[in-house]
Short mmCIF file of N, CA and C and ligand atoms in Angstrom, two decimals:
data_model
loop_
_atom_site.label_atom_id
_atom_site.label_comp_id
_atom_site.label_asym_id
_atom_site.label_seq_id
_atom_site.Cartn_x
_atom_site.Cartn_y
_atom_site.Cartn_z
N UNK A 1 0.82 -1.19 0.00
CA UNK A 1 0.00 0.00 0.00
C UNK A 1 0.86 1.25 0.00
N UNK A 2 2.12 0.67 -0.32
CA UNK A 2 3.16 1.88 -0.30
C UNK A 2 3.21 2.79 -1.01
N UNK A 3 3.16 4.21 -0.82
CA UNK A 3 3.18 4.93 -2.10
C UNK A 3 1.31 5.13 -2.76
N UNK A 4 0.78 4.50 -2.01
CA UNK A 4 -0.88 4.59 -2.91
C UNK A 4 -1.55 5.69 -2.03
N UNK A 5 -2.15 6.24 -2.60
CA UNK A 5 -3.20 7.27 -2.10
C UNK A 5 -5.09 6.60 -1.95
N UNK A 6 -5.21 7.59 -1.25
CA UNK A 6 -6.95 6.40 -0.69
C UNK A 6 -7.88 7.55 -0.44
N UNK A 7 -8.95 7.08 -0.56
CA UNK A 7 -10.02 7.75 -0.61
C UNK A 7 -10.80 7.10 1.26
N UNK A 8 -11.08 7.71 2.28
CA UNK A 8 -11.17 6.84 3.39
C UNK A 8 -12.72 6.82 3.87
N UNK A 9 -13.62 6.08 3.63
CA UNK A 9 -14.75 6.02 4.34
C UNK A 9 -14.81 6.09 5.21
N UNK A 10 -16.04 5.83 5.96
CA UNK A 10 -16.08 5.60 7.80
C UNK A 10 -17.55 4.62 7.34
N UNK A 11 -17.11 3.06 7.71
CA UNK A 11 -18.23 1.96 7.54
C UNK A 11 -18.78 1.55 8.48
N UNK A 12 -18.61 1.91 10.13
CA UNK A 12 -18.98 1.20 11.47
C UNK A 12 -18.21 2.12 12.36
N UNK A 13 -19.10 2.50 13.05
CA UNK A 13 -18.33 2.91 14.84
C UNK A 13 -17.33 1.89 15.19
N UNK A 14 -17.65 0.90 15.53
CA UNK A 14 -17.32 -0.34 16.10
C UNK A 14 -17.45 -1.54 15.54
N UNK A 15 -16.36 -2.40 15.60
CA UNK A 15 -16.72 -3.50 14.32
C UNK A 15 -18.12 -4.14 15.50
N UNK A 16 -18.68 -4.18 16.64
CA UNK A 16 -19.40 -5.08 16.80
C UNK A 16 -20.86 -4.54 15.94
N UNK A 17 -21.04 -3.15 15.49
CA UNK A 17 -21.87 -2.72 15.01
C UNK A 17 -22.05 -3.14 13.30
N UNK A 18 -20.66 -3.86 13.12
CA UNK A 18 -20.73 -4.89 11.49
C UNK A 18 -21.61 -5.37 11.82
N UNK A 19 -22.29 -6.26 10.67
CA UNK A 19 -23.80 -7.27 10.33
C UNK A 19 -22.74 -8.72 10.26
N UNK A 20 -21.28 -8.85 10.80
CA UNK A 20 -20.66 -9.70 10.65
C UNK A 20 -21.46 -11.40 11.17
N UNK A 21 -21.75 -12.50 10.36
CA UNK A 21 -22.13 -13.78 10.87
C UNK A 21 -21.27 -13.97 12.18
N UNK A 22 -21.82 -14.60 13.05
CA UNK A 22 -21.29 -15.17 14.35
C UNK A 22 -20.71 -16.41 13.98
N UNK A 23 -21.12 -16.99 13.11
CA UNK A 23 -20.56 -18.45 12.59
C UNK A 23 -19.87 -18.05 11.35
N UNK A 24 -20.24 -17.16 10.71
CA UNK A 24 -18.75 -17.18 9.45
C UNK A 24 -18.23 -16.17 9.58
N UNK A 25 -18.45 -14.52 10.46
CA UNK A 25 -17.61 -13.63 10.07
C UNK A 25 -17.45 -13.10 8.54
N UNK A 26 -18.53 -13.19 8.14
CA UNK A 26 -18.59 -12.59 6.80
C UNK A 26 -19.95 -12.13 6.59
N UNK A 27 -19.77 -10.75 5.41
CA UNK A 27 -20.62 -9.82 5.79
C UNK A 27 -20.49 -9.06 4.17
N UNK A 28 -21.62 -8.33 3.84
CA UNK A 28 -21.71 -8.01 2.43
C UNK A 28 -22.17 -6.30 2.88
N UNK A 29 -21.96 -5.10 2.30
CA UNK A 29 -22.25 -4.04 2.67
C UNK A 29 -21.66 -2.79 1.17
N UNK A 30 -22.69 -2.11 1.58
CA UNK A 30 -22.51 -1.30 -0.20
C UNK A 30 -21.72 0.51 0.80
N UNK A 31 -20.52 0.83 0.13
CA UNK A 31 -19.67 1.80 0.26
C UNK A 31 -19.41 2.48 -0.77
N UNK A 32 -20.16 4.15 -0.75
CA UNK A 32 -19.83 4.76 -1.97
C UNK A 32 -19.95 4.25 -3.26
N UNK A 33 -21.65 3.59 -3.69
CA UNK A 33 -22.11 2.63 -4.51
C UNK A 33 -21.10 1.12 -5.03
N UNK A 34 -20.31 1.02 -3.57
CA UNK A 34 -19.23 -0.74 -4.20
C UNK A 34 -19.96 -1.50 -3.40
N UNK A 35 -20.24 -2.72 -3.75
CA UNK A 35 -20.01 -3.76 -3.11
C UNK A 35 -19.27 -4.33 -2.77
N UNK A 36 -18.95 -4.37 -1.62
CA UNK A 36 -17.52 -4.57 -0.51
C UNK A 36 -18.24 -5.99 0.62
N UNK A 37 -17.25 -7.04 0.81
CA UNK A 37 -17.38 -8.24 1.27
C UNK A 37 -16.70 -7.44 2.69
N UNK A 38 -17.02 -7.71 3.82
CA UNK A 38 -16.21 -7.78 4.92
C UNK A 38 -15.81 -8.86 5.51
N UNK A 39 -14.93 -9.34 6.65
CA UNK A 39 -14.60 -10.35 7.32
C UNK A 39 -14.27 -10.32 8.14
N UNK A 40 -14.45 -11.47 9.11
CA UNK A 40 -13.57 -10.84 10.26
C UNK A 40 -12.69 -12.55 10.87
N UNK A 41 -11.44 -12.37 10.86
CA UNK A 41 -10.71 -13.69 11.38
C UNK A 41 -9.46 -12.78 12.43
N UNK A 42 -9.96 -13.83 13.27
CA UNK A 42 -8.74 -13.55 14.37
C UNK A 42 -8.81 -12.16 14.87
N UNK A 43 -9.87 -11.64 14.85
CA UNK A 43 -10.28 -10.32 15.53
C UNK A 43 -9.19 -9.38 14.22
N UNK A 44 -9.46 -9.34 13.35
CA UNK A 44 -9.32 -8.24 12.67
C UNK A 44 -9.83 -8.67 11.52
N UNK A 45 -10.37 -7.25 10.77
CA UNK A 45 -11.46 -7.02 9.68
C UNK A 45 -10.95 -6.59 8.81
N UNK A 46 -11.18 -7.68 7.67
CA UNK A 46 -10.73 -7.50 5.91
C UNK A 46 -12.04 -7.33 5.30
N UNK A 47 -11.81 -6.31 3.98
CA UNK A 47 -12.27 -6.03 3.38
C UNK A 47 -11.82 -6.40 1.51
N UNK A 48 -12.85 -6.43 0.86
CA UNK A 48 -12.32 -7.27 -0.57
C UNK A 48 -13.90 -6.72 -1.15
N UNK A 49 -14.00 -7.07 -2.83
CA UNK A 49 -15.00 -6.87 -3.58
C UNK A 49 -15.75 -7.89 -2.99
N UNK A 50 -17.66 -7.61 -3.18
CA UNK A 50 -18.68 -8.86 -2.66
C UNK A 50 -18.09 -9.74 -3.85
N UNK A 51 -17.67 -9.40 -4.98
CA UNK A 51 -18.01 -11.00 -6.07
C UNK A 51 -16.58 -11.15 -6.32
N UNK A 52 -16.52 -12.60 -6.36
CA UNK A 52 -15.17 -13.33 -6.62
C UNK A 52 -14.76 -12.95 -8.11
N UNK A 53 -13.64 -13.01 -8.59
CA UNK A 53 -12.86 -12.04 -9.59
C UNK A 53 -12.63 -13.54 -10.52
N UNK A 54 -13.09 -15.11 -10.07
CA UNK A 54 -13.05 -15.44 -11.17
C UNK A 54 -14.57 -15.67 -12.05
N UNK A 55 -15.87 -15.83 -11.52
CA UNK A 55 -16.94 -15.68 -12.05
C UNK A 55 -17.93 -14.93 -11.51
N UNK A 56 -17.59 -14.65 -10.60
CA UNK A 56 -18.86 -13.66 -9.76
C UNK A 56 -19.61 -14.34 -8.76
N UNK A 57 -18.93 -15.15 -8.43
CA UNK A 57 -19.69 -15.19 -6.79
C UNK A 57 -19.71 -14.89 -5.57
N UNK A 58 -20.74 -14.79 -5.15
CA UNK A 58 -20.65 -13.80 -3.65
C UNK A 58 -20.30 -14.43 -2.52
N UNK A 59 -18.73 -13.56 -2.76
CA UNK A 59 -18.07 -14.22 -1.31
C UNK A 59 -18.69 -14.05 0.17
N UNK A 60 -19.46 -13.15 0.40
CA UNK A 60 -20.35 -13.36 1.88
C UNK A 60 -21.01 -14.50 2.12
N UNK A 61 -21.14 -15.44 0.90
CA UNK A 61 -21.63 -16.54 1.11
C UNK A 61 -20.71 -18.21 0.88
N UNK A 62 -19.08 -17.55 0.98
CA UNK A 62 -18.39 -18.54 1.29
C UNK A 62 -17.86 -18.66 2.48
N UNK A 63 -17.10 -19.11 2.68
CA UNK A 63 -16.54 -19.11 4.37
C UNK A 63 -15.10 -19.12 4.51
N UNK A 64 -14.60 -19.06 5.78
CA UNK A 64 -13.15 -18.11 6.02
C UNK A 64 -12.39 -19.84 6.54
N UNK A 65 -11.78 -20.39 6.05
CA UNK A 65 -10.98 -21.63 6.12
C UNK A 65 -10.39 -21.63 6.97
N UNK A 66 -9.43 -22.17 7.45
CA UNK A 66 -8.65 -22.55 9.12
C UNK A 66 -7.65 -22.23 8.52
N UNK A 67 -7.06 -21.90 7.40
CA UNK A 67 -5.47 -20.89 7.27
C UNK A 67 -6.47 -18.99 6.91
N UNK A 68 -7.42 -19.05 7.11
CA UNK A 68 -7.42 -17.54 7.43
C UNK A 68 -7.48 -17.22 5.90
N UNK A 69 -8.16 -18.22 4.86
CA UNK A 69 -8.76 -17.47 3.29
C UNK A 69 -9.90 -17.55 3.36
N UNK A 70 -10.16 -16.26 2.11
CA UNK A 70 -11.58 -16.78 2.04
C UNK A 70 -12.14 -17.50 0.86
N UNK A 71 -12.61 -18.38 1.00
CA UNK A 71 -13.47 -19.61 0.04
C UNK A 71 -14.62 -19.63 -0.61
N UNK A 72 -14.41 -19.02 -1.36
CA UNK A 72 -15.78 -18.93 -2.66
C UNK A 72 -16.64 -20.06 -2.66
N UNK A 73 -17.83 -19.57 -2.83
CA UNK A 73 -18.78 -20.63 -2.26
C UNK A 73 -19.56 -21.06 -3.73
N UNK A 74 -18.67 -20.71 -5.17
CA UNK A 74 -18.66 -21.18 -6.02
C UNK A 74 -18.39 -22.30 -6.48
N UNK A 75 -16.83 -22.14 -6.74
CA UNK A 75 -15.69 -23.28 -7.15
C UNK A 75 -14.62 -23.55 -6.45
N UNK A 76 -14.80 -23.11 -5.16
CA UNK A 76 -14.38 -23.30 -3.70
C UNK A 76 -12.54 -22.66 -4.12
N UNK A 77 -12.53 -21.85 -5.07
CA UNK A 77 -11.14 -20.85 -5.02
C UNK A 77 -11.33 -20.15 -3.90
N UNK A 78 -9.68 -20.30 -3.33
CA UNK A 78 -9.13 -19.49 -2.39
C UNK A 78 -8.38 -18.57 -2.43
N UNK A 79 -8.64 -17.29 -1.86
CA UNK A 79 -8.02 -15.99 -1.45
C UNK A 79 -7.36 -15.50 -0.06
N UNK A 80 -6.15 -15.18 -0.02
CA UNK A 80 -5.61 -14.97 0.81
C UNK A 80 -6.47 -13.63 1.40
N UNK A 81 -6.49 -13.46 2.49
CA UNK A 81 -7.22 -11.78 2.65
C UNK A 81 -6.43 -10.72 3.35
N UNK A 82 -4.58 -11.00 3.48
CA UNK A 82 -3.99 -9.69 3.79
C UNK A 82 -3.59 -9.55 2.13
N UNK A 83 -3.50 -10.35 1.42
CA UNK A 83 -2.68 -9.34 0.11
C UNK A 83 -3.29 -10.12 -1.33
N UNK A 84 -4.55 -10.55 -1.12
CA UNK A 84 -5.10 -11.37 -2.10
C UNK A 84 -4.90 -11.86 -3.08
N UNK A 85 -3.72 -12.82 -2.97
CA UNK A 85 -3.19 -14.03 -3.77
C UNK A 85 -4.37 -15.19 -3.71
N UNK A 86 -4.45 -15.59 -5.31
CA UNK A 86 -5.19 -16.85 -5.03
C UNK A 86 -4.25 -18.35 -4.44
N UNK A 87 -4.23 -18.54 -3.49
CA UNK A 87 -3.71 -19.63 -2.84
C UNK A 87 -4.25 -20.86 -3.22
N UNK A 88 -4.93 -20.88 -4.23
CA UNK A 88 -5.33 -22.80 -4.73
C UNK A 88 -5.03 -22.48 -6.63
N UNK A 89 -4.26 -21.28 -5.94
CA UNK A 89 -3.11 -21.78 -7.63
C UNK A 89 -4.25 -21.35 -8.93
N UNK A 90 -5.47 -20.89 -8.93
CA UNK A 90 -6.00 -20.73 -10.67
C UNK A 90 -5.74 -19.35 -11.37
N UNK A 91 -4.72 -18.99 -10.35
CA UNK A 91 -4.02 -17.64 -11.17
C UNK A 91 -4.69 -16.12 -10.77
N UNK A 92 -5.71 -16.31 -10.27
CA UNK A 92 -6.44 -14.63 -10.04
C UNK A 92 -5.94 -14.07 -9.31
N UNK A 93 -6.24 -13.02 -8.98
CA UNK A 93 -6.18 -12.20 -7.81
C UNK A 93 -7.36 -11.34 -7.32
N UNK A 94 -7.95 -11.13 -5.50
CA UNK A 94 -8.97 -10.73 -5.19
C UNK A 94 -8.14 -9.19 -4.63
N UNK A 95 -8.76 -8.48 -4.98
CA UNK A 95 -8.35 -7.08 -4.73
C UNK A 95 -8.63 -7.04 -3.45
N UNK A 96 -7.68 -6.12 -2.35
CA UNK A 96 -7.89 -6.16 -0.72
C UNK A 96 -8.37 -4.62 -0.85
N UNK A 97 -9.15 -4.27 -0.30
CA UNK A 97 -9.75 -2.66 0.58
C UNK A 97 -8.39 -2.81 1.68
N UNK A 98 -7.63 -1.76 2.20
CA UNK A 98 -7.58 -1.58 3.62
C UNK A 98 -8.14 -1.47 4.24
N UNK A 99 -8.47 -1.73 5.93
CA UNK A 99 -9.13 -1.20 6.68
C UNK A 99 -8.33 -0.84 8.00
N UNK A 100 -8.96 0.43 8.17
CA UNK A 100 -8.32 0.90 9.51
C UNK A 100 -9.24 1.16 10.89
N UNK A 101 -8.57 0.70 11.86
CA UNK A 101 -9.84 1.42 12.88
C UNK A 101 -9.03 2.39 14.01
N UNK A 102 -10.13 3.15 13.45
CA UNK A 102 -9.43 4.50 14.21
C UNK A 102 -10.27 4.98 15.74
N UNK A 103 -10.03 5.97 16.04
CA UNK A 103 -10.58 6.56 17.67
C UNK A 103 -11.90 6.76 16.70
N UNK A 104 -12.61 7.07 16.15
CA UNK A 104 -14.03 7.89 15.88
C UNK A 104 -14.64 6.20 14.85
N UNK A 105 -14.15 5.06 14.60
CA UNK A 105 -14.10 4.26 13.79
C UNK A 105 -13.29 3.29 12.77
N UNK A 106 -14.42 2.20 12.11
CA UNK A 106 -13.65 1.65 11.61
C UNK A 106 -13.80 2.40 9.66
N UNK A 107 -12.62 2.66 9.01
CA UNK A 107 -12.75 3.13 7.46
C UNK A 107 -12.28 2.16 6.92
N UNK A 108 -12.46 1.99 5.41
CA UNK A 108 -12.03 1.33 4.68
C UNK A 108 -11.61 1.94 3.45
N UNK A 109 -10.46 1.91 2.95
CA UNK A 109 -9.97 2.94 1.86
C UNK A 109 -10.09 2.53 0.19
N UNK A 110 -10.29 3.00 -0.50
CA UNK A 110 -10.26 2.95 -1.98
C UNK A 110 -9.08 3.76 -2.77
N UNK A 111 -8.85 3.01 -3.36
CA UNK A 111 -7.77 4.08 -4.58
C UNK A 111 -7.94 5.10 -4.82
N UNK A 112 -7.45 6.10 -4.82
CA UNK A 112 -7.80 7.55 -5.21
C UNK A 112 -8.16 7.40 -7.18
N UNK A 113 -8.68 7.84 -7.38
CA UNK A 113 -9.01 7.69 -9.00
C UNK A 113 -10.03 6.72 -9.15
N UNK A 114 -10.28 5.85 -8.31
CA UNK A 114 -11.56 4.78 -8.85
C UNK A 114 -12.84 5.99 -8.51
N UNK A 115 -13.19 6.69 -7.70
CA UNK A 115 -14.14 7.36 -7.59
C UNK A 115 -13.86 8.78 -8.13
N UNK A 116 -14.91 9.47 -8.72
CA UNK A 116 -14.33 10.91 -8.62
C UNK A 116 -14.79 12.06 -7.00
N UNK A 117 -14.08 11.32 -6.05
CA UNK A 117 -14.96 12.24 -4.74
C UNK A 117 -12.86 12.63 -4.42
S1 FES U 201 -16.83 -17.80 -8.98
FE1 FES U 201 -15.55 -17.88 -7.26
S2 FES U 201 -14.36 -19.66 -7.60
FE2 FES U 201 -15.59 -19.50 -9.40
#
């Protein structure tokens, strides 16, 4: 994220105020007209596009694996969720949001240039 510039929302006071599943930690939510997947493993919250980057399925409705990816509930491809490598090897890549949580909240940042704000 070195060197990138961001555009910074504010998506939640508090992650307990996410719509995060109690059993999967995954969560679908629209930011500055995106559809943005949230997650949450090991007490910290990733953010990624809702649809998987190889056919479009909605990752809120896959689940977060015991190495900490998340699993398309398609064709069961896996994404790493600090730097979104596909880890079962079919070559893609899932774009990561940052997220930060700050004193007033939690934001999640976008590229400067994908929006015009
Ligand atoms: S649509 Fe996600 S693995 Fe195919």
């Amino acid at each position: 994220m070195e060197g990138k510039k961001y555009n910074w929302f504010r998506i939640a006071s508090s992650a307990e105020e996410l719509p995060l599943t109690d059993s999967g930690g995954l969560c679908e939510i629209h930011v500055n007209s995106k559809s943005v997947c949230l997650a949450k493993y090991n007490d910290k919250i990733f953010a990624f596009p809702a649809k998987c980057p190889h056919a479009g399925g909605y990752l809120s409705n896959g689940y977060i694996d015991v190495q900490g990816n998340i699993v398309c509930p398609l064709h069961r491809y896996k994404f790493n969720m600090t730097n979104g490598r596909n880890v079962s090897g079919e070559g893609y890549y899932l774009k990561i949001y940052p997220v930060e949580i700050r004193a007033d909240g939690i934001y999640i940042g976008f590229e400067k240039g994908w929006f015009n704000v």
